[in-house]
Coordinates of C-alpha atoms in Angstrom, one line a residue:
M1 CA 80.5 85.8 147.0
R2 CA 83.0 82.3 146.5
E3 CA 86.7 82.0 145.8
I4 CA 87.2 79.8 143.4
K5 CA 90.1 77.9 143.5
M6 CA 91.5 74.6 142.8
R7 CA 93.6 72.8 144.2
G8 CA 96.1 69.5 142.4
Y9 CA 99.3 67.9 143.5
S10 CA 101.9 68.3 140.8
V11 CA 103.8 65.5 138.7
E12 CA 106.6 67.9 138.7
R13 CA 108.9 67.9 141.5
L14 CA 108.6 71.4 142.4
C15 CA 111.1 73.2 144.5
A16 CA 108.9 73.7 147.6
D17 CA 108.2 71.8 150.6
S18 CA 104.8 71.3 149.1
Q19 CA 103.5 69.8 145.9
W20 CA 100.4 71.4 146.0
V21 CA 99.4 73.8 143.9
E22 CA 96.6 76.4 143.8
G23 CA 94.7 77.8 140.7
F24 CA 92.2 79.5 139.2
G25 CA 90.8 76.2 136.5
V26 CA 92.3 72.2 136.2
M27 CA 91.5 71.6 131.6
T28 CA 91.1 67.4 131.7
T29 CA 93.3 66.3 128.3
E30 CA 92.4 62.8 126.7
Y31 CA 94.6 60.9 124.2
A32 CA 92.8 58.3 121.7
D33 CA 94.4 55.1 124.1
G34 CA 92.8 56.6 127.1
K35 CA 95.6 59.3 128.7
K36 CA 94.4 61.9 130.6
D37 CA 96.2 64.6 131.2
Y38 CA 95.4 67.6 133.7
T39 CA 96.9 70.2 133.9
M40 CA 96.2 73.3 137.1
F41 CA 96.2 76.3 134.9
T42 CA 97.7 79.3 138.5
D43 CA 99.1 83.1 138.6
F44 CA 103.0 81.4 137.9
G45 CA 102.4 79.7 135.4
N46 CA 100.3 75.7 134.0
Y47 CA 101.6 72.5 136.3
Q48 CA 100.2 69.4 135.5
V49 CA 98.5 67.6 138.8
Y50 CA 97.9 64.1 139.5
G51 CA 93.8 63.6 138.6
K52 CA 92.8 62.4 141.5
S53 CA 94.3 65.6 144.1
V54 CA 91.8 67.6 142.6
G55 CA 89.6 69.9 144.7
E56 CA 88.0 73.2 145.6
F57 CA 88.3 75.6 147.4
T58 CA 84.6 75.5 149.1
G59 CA 84.8 79.4 150.8
L60 CA 85.3 77.9 154.5
K61 CA 88.3 77.9 156.5
D62 CA 88.8 75.1 159.6
K63 CA 89.4 76.1 163.8
N64 CA 93.1 77.3 163.1
G65 CA 91.5 79.7 160.0
T66 CA 92.8 76.6 157.0
P67 CA 91.5 77.1 153.7
I68 CA 88.6 73.4 153.8
Y69 CA 89.1 71.8 150.3
E70 CA 87.6 69.5 148.7
G71 CA 89.1 66.3 148.9
D72 CA 90.6 67.5 153.2
I73 CA 89.8 64.7 155.9
V74 CA 88.9 67.0 158.9
A75 CA 88.6 65.9 162.4
H76 CA 84.7 66.6 164.0
N77 CA 85.4 66.0 167.4
D78 CA 86.8 64.0 169.9
D79 CA 84.5 61.0 170.0
S80 CA 83.4 60.4 166.1
P81 CA 86.4 59.1 163.6
N82 CA 87.3 61.7 160.9
C83 CA 85.1 62.7 158.4
K84 CA 86.2 63.4 154.5
V85 CA 84.9 66.9 152.6
V86 CA 83.0 66.1 149.9
F87 CA 80.4 68.0 147.2
E88 CA 77.1 65.9 146.7
D89 CA 74.0 67.0 145.7
G90 CA 75.1 70.9 145.2
C91 CA 76.8 71.2 149.0
F92 CA 79.8 70.2 150.4
I93 CA 79.3 67.3 153.3
I94 CA 81.6 65.5 155.6
K95 CA 80.8 62.9 155.3
E96 CA 82.5 59.4 158.5
L97 CA 85.5 57.7 157.0
S98 CA 83.9 55.3 158.8
Q99 CA 81.3 52.5 157.2
S100 CA 78.4 54.6 158.9
N101 CA 75.8 57.1 157.3
N102 CA 76.9 59.9 159.1
E103 CA 77.2 63.8 157.4
W104 CA 76.9 66.8 157.9
Y105 CA 76.3 70.3 156.1
L106 CA 80.4 71.6 156.1
Y107 CA 78.7 75.1 156.1
T108 CA 77.0 74.3 159.6
E109 CA 80.4 73.3 161.0
A110 CA 83.4 74.2 159.4
E111 CA 84.2 76.0 162.2
L112 CA 84.1 73.4 164.5
V113 CA 86.3 71.1 162.2
K114 CA 90.2 70.9 162.0
I115 CA 92.4 69.6 159.0
V116 CA 93.8 66.2 159.5
G117 CA 95.0 64.7 156.3
N118 CA 93.6 64.8 152.9
I119 CA 92.4 61.7 150.9
Y120 CA 95.1 61.1 148.4
E121 CA 97.8 62.1 151.5
G122 CA 96.5 60.6 154.2
E123 CA 96.3 61.6 157.4
S124 CA 99.0 63.5 159.0
Q125 CA 98.0 62.1 163.0

């Protein structure tokens, strides 16, 4: 059984090099004016995160051993455009960022891909 983890980009500036926080759940609070707050629950406390940055751990790691989260951008191979990790129809898949309809099941490709960024911060290459 896979480990249930979430990740989100903290609204508050953190002391660490990254504003990413990992936790085990997210609560959405919706106010009468339509505004929403997203709270990530972690072992070290609760953090307000940007809702669009929240992604679930897929239970898989890339070819470098880095955990893959929903919303990550991965390099699939040298000949194809980068792909984004999405949860669709009950499973994690990778979809090309280009206008093509190419997609693959993540569980068959995880050991072949490399994380190059995420949809929230963009690509690092």
